[in-house]
mmCIF file of C-alpha atoms and ligand atoms in Angstrom:
data_model
loop_
_atom_site.group_PDB
_atom_site.id
_atom_site.type_symbol
_atom_site.label_atom_id
_atom_site.label_comp_id
_atom_site.label_asym_id
_atom_site.label_seq_id
_atom_site.Cartn_x
_atom_site.Cartn_y
_atom_site.Cartn_z
ATOM 1 C CA UNK A 1399 17.344 -17.790 69.853
ATOM 2 C CA UNK A 1400 14.777 -15.390 68.427
ATOM 3 C CA UNK A 1401 16.544 -13.777 65.492
ATOM 4 C CA UNK A 1402 15.864 -10.998 63.008
ATOM 5 C CA UNK A 1403 17.526 -11.515 59.629
ATOM 6 C CA UNK A 1404 17.430 -8.331 57.555
ATOM 7 C CA UNK A 1405 17.870 -8.961 53.845
ATOM 8 C CA UNK A 1406 16.919 -12.604 54.302
ATOM 9 C CA UNK A 1407 15.290 -12.683 50.848
ATOM 10 C CA UNK A 1408 18.657 -12.046 49.188
ATOM 11 C CA UNK A 1409 21.433 -14.450 48.222
ATOM 12 C CA UNK A 1410 23.612 -14.689 51.349
ATOM 13 C CA UNK A 1411 20.782 -13.716 53.728
ATOM 14 C CA UNK A 1412 18.489 -16.501 52.505
ATOM 15 C CA UNK A 1413 21.192 -19.154 52.879
ATOM 16 C CA UNK A 1414 22.020 -17.993 56.405
ATOM 17 C CA UNK A 1415 18.311 -17.781 57.317
ATOM 18 C CA UNK A 1416 17.805 -21.367 56.082
ATOM 19 C CA UNK A 1417 20.751 -22.601 58.143
ATOM 20 C CA UNK A 1418 19.498 -20.771 61.243
ATOM 21 C CA UNK A 1419 16.041 -22.336 60.894
ATOM 22 C CA UNK A 1420 17.668 -25.778 60.539
ATOM 23 C CA UNK A 1421 19.735 -25.109 63.674
ATOM 24 C CA UNK A 1422 16.480 -24.618 65.607
ATOM 25 C CA UNK A 1423 16.384 -20.824 65.879
ATOM 26 C CA UNK A 1424 13.173 -18.827 65.569
ATOM 27 C CA UNK A 1425 13.815 -16.681 62.503
ATOM 28 C CA UNK A 1426 12.031 -13.572 61.235
ATOM 29 C CA UNK A 1427 13.153 -12.221 57.866
ATOM 30 C CA UNK A 1428 12.781 -8.483 57.254
ATOM 31 C CA UNK A 1429 13.240 -7.479 53.624
ATOM 32 C CA UNK A 1430 11.740 -4.736 51.442
ATOM 33 C CA UNK A 1431 12.183 -6.910 48.318
ATOM 34 C CA UNK A 1432 13.968 -4.054 46.533
ATOM 35 C CA UNK A 1433 16.459 -6.624 45.258
ATOM 36 C CA UNK A 1434 15.447 -9.831 47.068
ATOM 37 C CA UNK A 1435 12.832 -12.471 46.201
ATOM 38 C CA UNK A 1436 10.033 -13.503 48.564
ATOM 39 C CA UNK A 1437 10.297 -17.146 47.475
ATOM 40 C CA UNK A 1438 13.911 -17.151 48.726
ATOM 41 C CA UNK A 1439 12.708 -16.734 52.320
ATOM 42 C CA UNK A 1440 13.143 -20.225 53.750
ATOM 43 C CA UNK A 1441 10.121 -22.206 54.907
ATOM 44 C CA UNK A 1442 9.928 -22.036 58.661
ATOM 45 C CA UNK A 1443 10.921 -18.348 58.801
ATOM 46 C CA UNK A 1444 8.371 -15.596 59.334
ATOM 47 C CA UNK A 1445 8.478 -12.902 56.635
ATOM 48 C CA UNK A 1446 7.927 -9.184 57.170
ATOM 49 C CA UNK A 1447 8.073 -6.955 54.110
ATOM 50 C CA UNK A 1448 9.514 -3.692 55.377
ATOM 51 C CA UNK A 1449 12.555 -1.461 55.265
ATOM 52 C CA UNK A 1450 15.303 -1.623 57.898
ATOM 53 C CA UNK A 1451 14.169 1.818 59.031
ATOM 54 C CA UNK A 1452 10.874 0.214 60.106
ATOM 55 C CA UNK A 1453 12.295 -2.563 62.294
ATOM 56 C CA UNK A 1454 11.313 -1.141 65.684
ATOM 57 C CA UNK A 1455 8.193 -3.230 66.344
ATOM 58 C CA UNK A 1456 9.503 -6.474 64.936
ATOM 59 C CA UNK A 1457 12.563 -6.204 67.217
ATOM 60 C CA UNK A 1458 10.432 -6.289 70.375
ATOM 61 C CA UNK A 1459 11.091 -9.918 71.331
ATOM 62 C CA UNK A 1460 14.399 -10.557 69.519
ATOM 63 C CA UNK A 1461 17.686 -11.750 70.987
ATOM 64 C CA UNK A 1462 19.949 -10.759 68.083
ATOM 65 C CA UNK A 1463 20.057 -9.377 64.526
ATOM 66 C CA UNK A 1464 21.881 -10.665 61.467
ATOM 67 C CA UNK A 1465 22.073 -7.678 59.140
ATOM 68 C CA UNK A 1466 22.395 -8.326 55.398
ATOM 69 C CA UNK A 1467 20.003 -5.759 53.912
ATOM 70 C CA UNK A 1468 22.056 -3.335 51.830
ATOM 71 C CA UNK A 1469 22.699 -1.960 48.386
ATOM 72 C CA UNK A 1470 25.688 -3.840 47.010
ATOM 73 C CA UNK A 1471 26.566 -2.819 43.454
ATOM 74 C CA UNK A 1472 29.910 -1.039 43.203
ATOM 75 C CA UNK A 1473 29.142 0.636 39.856
ATOM 76 C CA UNK A 1474 25.730 1.863 41.003
ATOM 77 C CA UNK A 1475 27.316 3.247 44.167
ATOM 78 C CA UNK A 1476 29.635 5.436 42.087
ATOM 79 C CA UNK A 1477 26.666 6.779 40.094
ATOM 80 C CA UNK A 1478 24.275 7.167 43.039
ATOM 81 C CA UNK A 1479 26.357 7.630 46.198
ATOM 82 C CA UNK A 1480 23.412 9.143 48.109
ATOM 83 C CA UNK A 1481 21.448 5.922 47.736
ATOM 84 C CA UNK A 1482 24.319 3.992 49.310
ATOM 85 C CA UNK A 1483 24.900 6.383 52.182
ATOM 86 C CA UNK A 1484 21.163 6.602 52.918
ATOM 87 C CA UNK A 1485 20.458 2.869 52.759
ATOM 88 C CA UNK A 1486 23.645 1.316 54.025
ATOM 89 C CA UNK A 1487 24.672 3.837 56.651
ATOM 90 C CA UNK A 1488 21.439 5.757 57.391
ATOM 91 C CA UNK A 1489 19.328 2.588 57.383
ATOM 92 C CA UNK A 1490 21.751 0.766 59.646
ATOM 93 C CA UNK A 1491 21.909 3.643 62.146
ATOM 94 C CA UNK A 1492 18.101 3.561 62.337
ATOM 95 C CA UNK A 1493 18.267 -0.202 62.896
ATOM 96 C CA UNK A 1494 20.909 0.181 65.633
ATOM 97 C CA UNK A 1495 18.824 2.807 67.403
ATOM 98 C CA UNK A 1496 15.732 0.600 67.219
ATOM 99 C CA UNK A 1497 17.780 -2.316 68.608
ATOM 100 C CA UNK A 1498 18.936 -0.136 71.468
ATOM 101 C CA UNK A 1499 15.382 1.030 72.185
ATOM 102 C CA UNK A 1500 14.149 -2.567 72.244
ATOM 103 C CA UNK A 1501 17.107 -3.894 74.258
ATOM 104 C CA UNK A 1502 18.480 -6.139 71.487
ATOM 105 C CA UNK A 1503 22.154 -6.455 72.330
ATOM 106 C CA UNK A 1504 23.849 -8.458 69.520
ATOM 107 C CA UNK A 1505 24.408 -7.998 65.802
ATOM 108 C CA UNK A 1506 26.270 -9.883 63.082
ATOM 109 C CA UNK A 1507 26.980 -7.522 60.192
ATOM 110 C CA UNK A 1508 27.585 -8.330 56.555
ATOM 111 C CA UNK A 1509 30.685 -6.269 55.779
ATOM 112 C CA UNK A 1510 32.935 -6.577 52.747
ATOM 113 C CA UNK A 1511 36.466 -6.762 51.357
ATOM 114 C CA UNK A 1512 35.590 -3.487 49.590
ATOM 115 C CA UNK A 1513 36.309 -1.739 52.912
ATOM 116 C CA UNK A 1514 40.034 -2.270 52.233
ATOM 117 C CA UNK A 1515 40.175 -0.777 48.720
ATOM 118 C CA UNK A 1516 43.419 -1.325 46.796
ATOM 119 C CA UNK A 1517 45.498 -3.496 49.137
ATOM 120 C CA UNK A 1518 49.161 -2.906 49.873
ATOM 121 C CA UNK A 1519 49.832 -6.598 50.400
ATOM 122 C CA UNK A 1520 48.253 -9.991 50.012
ATOM 123 C CA UNK A 1521 46.708 -11.817 51.795
ATOM 124 C CA UNK A 1522 44.846 -8.984 53.520
ATOM 125 C CA UNK A 1523 44.742 -8.918 57.322
ATOM 126 C CA UNK A 1524 42.020 -7.260 59.413
ATOM 127 C CA UNK A 1525 44.631 -4.807 60.721
ATOM 128 C CA UNK A 1526 45.523 -3.564 57.212
ATOM 129 C CA UNK A 1527 44.535 -0.019 56.150
ATOM 130 C CA UNK A 1528 40.921 0.538 55.105
ATOM 131 C CA UNK A 1529 40.786 2.887 52.128
ATOM 132 C CA UNK A 1530 37.653 2.071 50.150
ATOM 133 C CA UNK A 1531 37.703 3.138 46.510
ATOM 134 C CA UNK A 1532 33.924 3.467 46.031
ATOM 135 C CA UNK A 1533 30.834 4.607 48.012
ATOM 136 C CA UNK A 1534 29.702 0.997 48.507
ATOM 137 C CA UNK A 1535 32.875 0.087 50.416
ATOM 138 C CA UNK A 1536 32.902 3.469 52.166
ATOM 139 C CA UNK A 1537 29.315 3.049 53.394
ATOM 140 C CA UNK A 1538 30.067 -0.441 54.749
ATOM 141 C CA UNK A 1539 33.228 0.826 56.454
ATOM 142 C CA UNK A 1540 31.224 3.650 58.031
ATOM 143 C CA UNK A 1541 28.882 1.027 59.517
ATOM 144 C CA UNK A 1542 31.879 -0.855 60.910
ATOM 145 C CA UNK A 1543 33.035 2.397 62.517
ATOM 146 C CA UNK A 1544 29.556 2.987 63.956
ATOM 147 C CA UNK A 1545 29.418 -0.547 65.360
ATOM 148 C CA UNK A 1546 32.648 0.052 67.282
ATOM 149 C CA UNK A 1547 31.170 3.247 68.711
ATOM 150 C CA UNK A 1548 27.898 1.533 69.701
ATOM 151 C CA UNK A 1549 29.873 -1.281 71.333
ATOM 152 C CA UNK A 1550 31.793 1.302 73.387
ATOM 153 C CA UNK A 1551 28.842 3.506 74.240
ATOM 154 C CA UNK A 1552 25.918 1.147 74.679
ATOM 155 C CA UNK A 1553 27.518 -2.245 75.264
ATOM 156 C CA UNK A 1554 26.422 -3.665 71.893
ATOM 157 C CA UNK A 1555 27.999 -7.014 71.001
ATOM 158 C CA UNK A 1556 28.899 -6.771 67.300
ATOM 159 C CA UNK A 1557 30.677 -9.014 64.817
ATOM 160 C CA UNK A 1558 31.486 -7.810 61.279
ATOM 161 C CA UNK A 1559 32.273 -10.409 58.653
ATOM 162 C CA UNK A 1560 34.228 -9.025 55.698
ATOM 163 C CA UNK A 1561 33.369 -11.253 52.767
ATOM 164 C CA UNK A 1562 35.573 -11.647 49.766
ATOM 165 C CA UNK A 1563 33.908 -13.244 46.672
ATOM 166 C CA UNK A 1564 30.901 -15.346 47.596
ATOM 167 C CA UNK A 1565 29.971 -18.225 45.286
ATOM 168 C CA UNK A 1566 28.041 -21.493 45.173
ATOM 169 C CA UNK A 1567 24.520 -22.259 46.348
ATOM 170 C CA UNK A 1568 22.715 -24.090 49.120
ATOM 171 C CA UNK A 1569 20.129 -26.383 47.584
ATOM 172 C CA UNK A 1570 17.801 -24.105 45.671
ATOM 173 C CA UNK A 1571 19.093 -20.966 47.410
ATOM 174 C CA UNK A 1572 21.319 -19.270 44.861
ATOM 175 C CA UNK A 1573 22.524 -15.953 43.480
ATOM 176 C CA UNK A 1574 19.701 -14.260 41.495
ATOM 177 C CA UNK A 1575 20.311 -10.617 40.806
ATOM 178 C CA UNK A 1576 18.224 -8.640 38.344
ATOM 179 C CA UNK A 1577 21.361 -6.750 37.383
ATOM 180 C CA UNK A 1578 24.103 -9.388 37.426
ATOM 181 C CA UNK A 1579 27.623 -8.031 37.692
ATOM 182 C CA UNK A 1580 29.387 -10.991 39.300
ATOM 183 C CA UNK A 1581 31.719 -13.213 37.375
ATOM 184 C CA UNK A 1582 30.529 -16.774 38.107
ATOM 185 C CA UNK A 1583 26.782 -16.178 37.493
ATOM 186 C CA UNK A 1584 27.638 -14.310 34.289
ATOM 187 C CA UNK A 1585 29.869 -17.126 33.059
ATOM 188 C CA UNK A 1586 27.164 -19.690 33.858
ATOM 189 C CA UNK A 1587 24.625 -17.626 31.893
ATOM 190 C CA UNK A 1588 26.691 -18.444 28.805
ATOM 191 C CA UNK A 1589 26.407 -22.157 29.599
ATOM 192 C CA UNK A 1590 22.608 -21.887 29.962
ATOM 193 C CA UNK A 1591 22.368 -19.996 26.666
ATOM 194 C CA UNK A 1592 21.215 -16.710 28.229
ATOM 195 C CA UNK A 1593 24.351 -14.962 26.990
ATOM 196 C CA UNK A 1594 26.559 -15.638 24.004
ATOM 197 C CA UNK A 1595 29.917 -15.027 25.618
ATOM 198 C CA UNK A 1596 31.571 -13.767 28.738
ATOM 199 C CA UNK A 1597 33.618 -10.600 28.732
ATOM 200 C CA UNK A 1598 36.934 -10.739 30.571
ATOM 201 C CA UNK A 1599 37.564 -7.293 32.014
ATOM 202 C CA UNK A 1600 41.264 -6.752 31.372
ATOM 203 C CA UNK A 1601 44.144 -9.117 30.623
ATOM 204 C CA UNK A 1602 46.974 -6.685 31.378
ATOM 205 C CA UNK A 1603 47.082 -6.861 35.169
ATOM 206 C CA UNK A 1604 50.289 -7.739 37.014
ATOM 207 C CA UNK A 1605 49.099 -11.293 37.736
ATOM 208 C CA UNK A 1606 50.332 -14.649 36.366
ATOM 209 C CA UNK A 1607 47.844 -14.731 33.457
ATOM 210 C CA UNK A 1608 47.096 -10.999 33.321
ATOM 211 C CA UNK A 1609 43.524 -11.295 34.671
ATOM 212 C CA UNK A 1610 42.336 -10.257 38.132
ATOM 213 C CA UNK A 1611 42.710 -12.666 41.029
ATOM 214 C CA UNK A 1612 39.964 -13.087 43.629
ATOM 215 C CA UNK A 1613 39.375 -15.210 46.723
ATOM 216 C CA UNK A 1614 36.141 -17.208 46.353
ATOM 217 C CA UNK A 1615 34.272 -18.538 49.379
ATOM 218 C CA UNK A 1616 31.382 -21.000 49.285
ATOM 219 C CA UNK A 1617 28.137 -19.469 50.559
ATOM 220 C CA UNK A 1618 27.680 -22.524 52.837
ATOM 221 C CA UNK A 1619 31.049 -21.901 54.500
ATOM 222 C CA UNK A 1620 30.078 -18.258 54.827
ATOM 223 C CA UNK A 1621 26.808 -19.288 56.499
ATOM 224 C CA UNK A 1622 28.718 -21.452 58.987
ATOM 225 C CA UNK A 1623 30.796 -18.402 59.898
ATOM 226 C CA UNK A 1624 27.603 -16.460 60.693
ATOM 227 C CA UNK A 1625 26.435 -19.137 63.116
ATOM 228 C CA UNK A 1626 29.822 -19.031 64.849
ATOM 229 C CA UNK A 1627 29.795 -15.205 64.875
ATOM 230 C CA UNK A 1628 26.372 -15.180 66.513
ATOM 231 C CA UNK A 1629 27.745 -17.261 69.397
ATOM 232 C CA UNK A 1630 30.877 -15.091 69.592
ATOM 233 C CA UNK A 1631 29.072 -11.736 69.965
ATOM 234 C CA UNK A 1632 30.181 -10.321 73.328
ATOM 235 C CA UNK A 1633 28.648 -7.246 75.011
ATOM 236 C CA UNK A 1634 30.822 -4.151 74.587
ATOM 237 C CA UNK A 1635 33.037 -5.673 71.860
ATOM 238 C CA UNK A 1636 33.149 -5.229 68.101
ATOM 239 C CA UNK A 1637 35.000 -8.075 66.406
ATOM 240 C CA UNK A 1638 35.969 -7.961 62.742
ATOM 241 C CA UNK A 1639 36.860 -11.032 60.665
ATOM 242 C CA UNK A 1640 37.846 -11.538 57.041
ATOM 243 C CA UNK A 1641 36.204 -14.418 55.245
ATOM 244 C CA UNK A 1642 37.693 -16.037 52.191
ATOM 245 C CA UNK A 1643 39.224 -19.379 51.402
ATOM 246 C CA UNK A 1644 42.752 -17.940 51.343
ATOM 247 C CA UNK A 1645 43.422 -18.941 47.736
ATOM 248 C CA UNK A 1646 43.251 -16.710 44.698
ATOM 249 C CA UNK A 1647 41.801 -17.695 41.324
ATOM 250 C CA UNK A 1648 42.153 -15.605 38.195
ATOM 251 C CA UNK A 1649 39.234 -14.711 35.928
ATOM 252 C CA UNK A 1650 40.680 -17.106 33.307
ATOM 253 C CA UNK A 1651 40.855 -19.911 35.885
ATOM 254 C CA UNK A 1652 37.243 -19.315 36.880
ATOM 255 C CA UNK A 1653 36.143 -19.507 33.241
ATOM 256 C CA UNK A 1654 38.128 -22.766 32.792
ATOM 257 C CA UNK A 1655 36.546 -24.370 35.863
ATOM 258 C CA UNK A 1656 33.083 -23.332 34.596
ATOM 259 C CA UNK A 1657 33.868 -24.966 31.248
ATOM 260 C CA UNK A 1658 34.881 -28.203 32.983
ATOM 261 C CA UNK A 1659 31.846 -28.283 35.274
ATOM 262 C CA UNK A 1660 29.240 -27.424 32.640
ATOM 263 C CA UNK A 1661 30.814 -29.170 29.636
ATOM 264 C CA UNK A 1662 30.047 -26.004 27.649
ATOM 265 C CA UNK A 1663 32.686 -24.243 25.517
ATOM 266 C CA UNK A 1664 31.829 -20.816 27.077
ATOM 267 C CA UNK A 1665 33.344 -18.399 24.569
ATOM 268 C CA UNK A 1666 35.243 -15.550 26.232
ATOM 269 C CA UNK A 1667 36.018 -12.119 24.781
ATOM 270 C CA UNK A 1668 38.638 -9.773 26.113
ATOM 271 C CA UNK A 1669 37.326 -6.367 27.105
ATOM 272 C CA UNK A 1670 38.838 -3.301 28.778
ATOM 273 C CA UNK A 1671 39.500 -3.152 32.505
ATOM 274 C CA UNK A 1672 36.500 -2.398 34.706
ATOM 275 C CA UNK A 1673 37.009 0.815 36.672
ATOM 276 C CA UNK A 1674 38.005 0.323 40.285
ATOM 277 C CA UNK A 1675 39.026 -3.359 40.099
ATOM 278 C CA UNK A 1676 42.132 -4.117 42.179
ATOM 279 C CA UNK A 1677 44.466 -6.696 40.556
ATOM 280 C CA UNK A 1678 44.498 -9.121 43.488
ATOM 281 C CA UNK A 1679 42.132 -9.501 46.464
ATOM 282 C CA UNK A 1680 42.891 -12.441 48.723
ATOM 283 C CA UNK A 1681 41.891 -12.693 52.384
ATOM 284 C CA UNK A 1682 43.800 -13.955 55.315
ATOM 285 C CA UNK A 1683 41.110 -15.801 57.270
ATOM 286 C CA UNK A 1684 43.561 -16.864 59.967
ATOM 287 C CA UNK A 1685 41.858 -14.751 62.628
ATOM 288 C CA UNK A 1686 38.405 -16.361 62.338
ATOM 289 C CA UNK A 1687 40.003 -19.819 62.072
ATOM 290 C CA UNK A 1688 42.019 -19.184 65.210
ATOM 291 C CA UNK A 1689 39.425 -17.382 67.324
ATOM 292 C CA UNK A 1690 36.155 -19.021 66.254
ATOM 293 C CA UNK A 1691 37.398 -22.350 64.922
ATOM 294 C CA UNK A 1692 35.946 -21.693 61.437
ATOM 295 C CA UNK A 1693 37.146 -23.940 58.642
ATOM 296 C CA UNK A 1694 35.922 -23.915 55.029
ATOM 297 C CA UNK A 1695 34.584 -27.287 53.938
ATOM 298 C CA UNK A 1696 34.056 -26.439 50.290
ATOM 299 C CA UNK A 1697 37.205 -24.459 49.534
ATOM 300 C CA UNK A 1698 37.648 -25.875 46.033
ATOM 301 C CA UNK A 1699 36.409 -23.573 43.309
ATOM 302 C CA UNK A 1700 35.002 -26.579 41.441
ATOM 303 C CA UNK A 1701 32.648 -27.307 44.389
ATOM 304 C CA UNK A 1702 31.343 -23.746 44.314
ATOM 305 C CA UNK A 1703 30.767 -23.808 40.563
ATOM 306 C CA UNK A 1704 29.172 -27.290 40.729
ATOM 307 C CA UNK A 1705 26.713 -26.132 43.392
ATOM 308 C CA UNK A 1706 25.917 -22.866 41.575
ATOM 309 C CA UNK A 1707 25.409 -24.819 38.345
ATOM 310 C CA UNK A 1708 23.303 -27.475 40.092
ATOM 311 C CA UNK A 1709 20.966 -24.849 41.586
ATOM 312 C CA UNK A 1710 20.726 -23.011 38.262
ATOM 313 C CA UNK A 1711 19.937 -26.066 36.215
ATOM 314 C CA UNK A 1712 17.475 -27.339 38.864
ATOM 315 C CA UNK A 1713 19.554 -30.390 39.714
ATOM 316 C CA UNK A 1714 19.663 -29.811 43.454
ATOM 317 C CA UNK A 1715 16.781 -29.998 45.835
HETATM 318 N N1 UDP B 1280 34.685 -9.958 35.777
HETATM 319 C C1 UDP B 1280 34.828 -10.188 34.408
HETATM 320 N N2 UDP B 1280 33.692 -10.336 33.663
HETATM 321 C C2 UDP B 1280 32.428 -10.264 34.193
HETATM 322 C C3 UDP B 1280 32.293 -10.036 35.590
HETATM 323 C C4 UDP B 1280 33.441 -9.882 36.349
HETATM 324 O O1 UDP B 1280 35.945 -10.273 33.886
HETATM 325 O O2 UDP B 1280 31.438 -10.393 33.455
HETATM 326 C C5 UDP B 1280 35.895 -9.842 36.608
HETATM 327 C C6 UDP B 1280 35.974 -8.551 37.410
HETATM 328 O O3 UDP B 1280 36.598 -7.525 36.645
HETATM 329 C C7 UDP B 1280 36.832 -8.979 38.608
HETATM 330 C C8 UDP B 1280 36.453 -10.453 38.798
HETATM 331 O O4 UDP B 1280 35.847 -10.865 37.570
HETATM 332 O O5 UDP B 1280 38.195 -8.915 38.268
HETATM 333 C C9 UDP B 1280 35.445 -10.661 39.930
HETATM 334 O O6 UDP B 1280 34.386 -9.738 39.742
HETATM 335 P P1 UDP B 1280 33.019 -9.806 40.557
HETATM 336 O O7 UDP B 1280 32.136 -8.697 40.050
HETATM 337 O O8 UDP B 1280 32.473 -11.203 40.485
HETATM 338 O O9 UDP B 1280 33.432 -9.567 42.060
HETATM 339 P P2 UDP B 1280 34.268 -8.359 42.759
HETATM 340 O O10 UDP B 1280 35.639 -8.916 42.972
HETATM 341 O O11 UDP B 1280 34.222 -7.163 41.878
HETATM 342 O O12 UDP B 1280 33.530 -8.180 44.045
#
């Protein structure tokens, strides 16, 4: 297929773009490099440096879009909500209108567990209430709502994948944020000597060891889900799937696994809770397993940390 991958210079987008190229698709990456890196665009993909509001011409000959380009920092979204509404919702509406104008009928959208907010139960099902607790999650949920409307009105075939915590790497394609807020990259920065210690945000949660529990999914398993979602896009339907490994790991457990994998002591300090962090976020991925036959192959946290560490220390090719 001829595919447009928006945000294909970012972490998840670059891994998916690489897998699509390997699967024989003709891939064009559209990215404004506001947070991505041009050298993350995989060889074999065409690169267009532009915003998602400027996608009209590049969509002319495309069969489908995989849409990753977005602002994705929860804290920043609380400080600058307008940026999130404009980019994530406004930008996506412009993209959807350009797709409609050019007759591009399928989209796979990078949604998030943040659409659910503080869950009432665990694991979270796709039918559970969506009450985002920050503008990032709210802007992604608004796109999900828009996709349902476009599916109804214009026959768009849409699939939203709601990621939980993405980790790991694919060869050299890894997480590289200028402002790093995520746990695993921050813990590994201690092992590389870039930071002296990791701060654990809160040890007084109602969880077995008092630290927050999250569901980590390997970026390669996530990429596989995108390839399946692309095939599953059906005109006039908007399908939504959670994506996690179905197992929760606490912050303390993550730090321990990073110590084992890197052989570094990784000093940890206890800090206050981070605003807006739910105690436990674990996905039920039963629906995508059942309907699309998806199965994680690297569900062990140690595999994710090993691959992230390998890419960081230049051990993988
Ligand atoms: N966390 C932490 N120290 C850090 C970064 C994150 O203790 O330096 C905690 C954070 O409070 C949350 C968990 O690790 O409970 C996962 O956070 P992350 O930002 O990686 O993902 P999120 O679940 O917020 O999407």
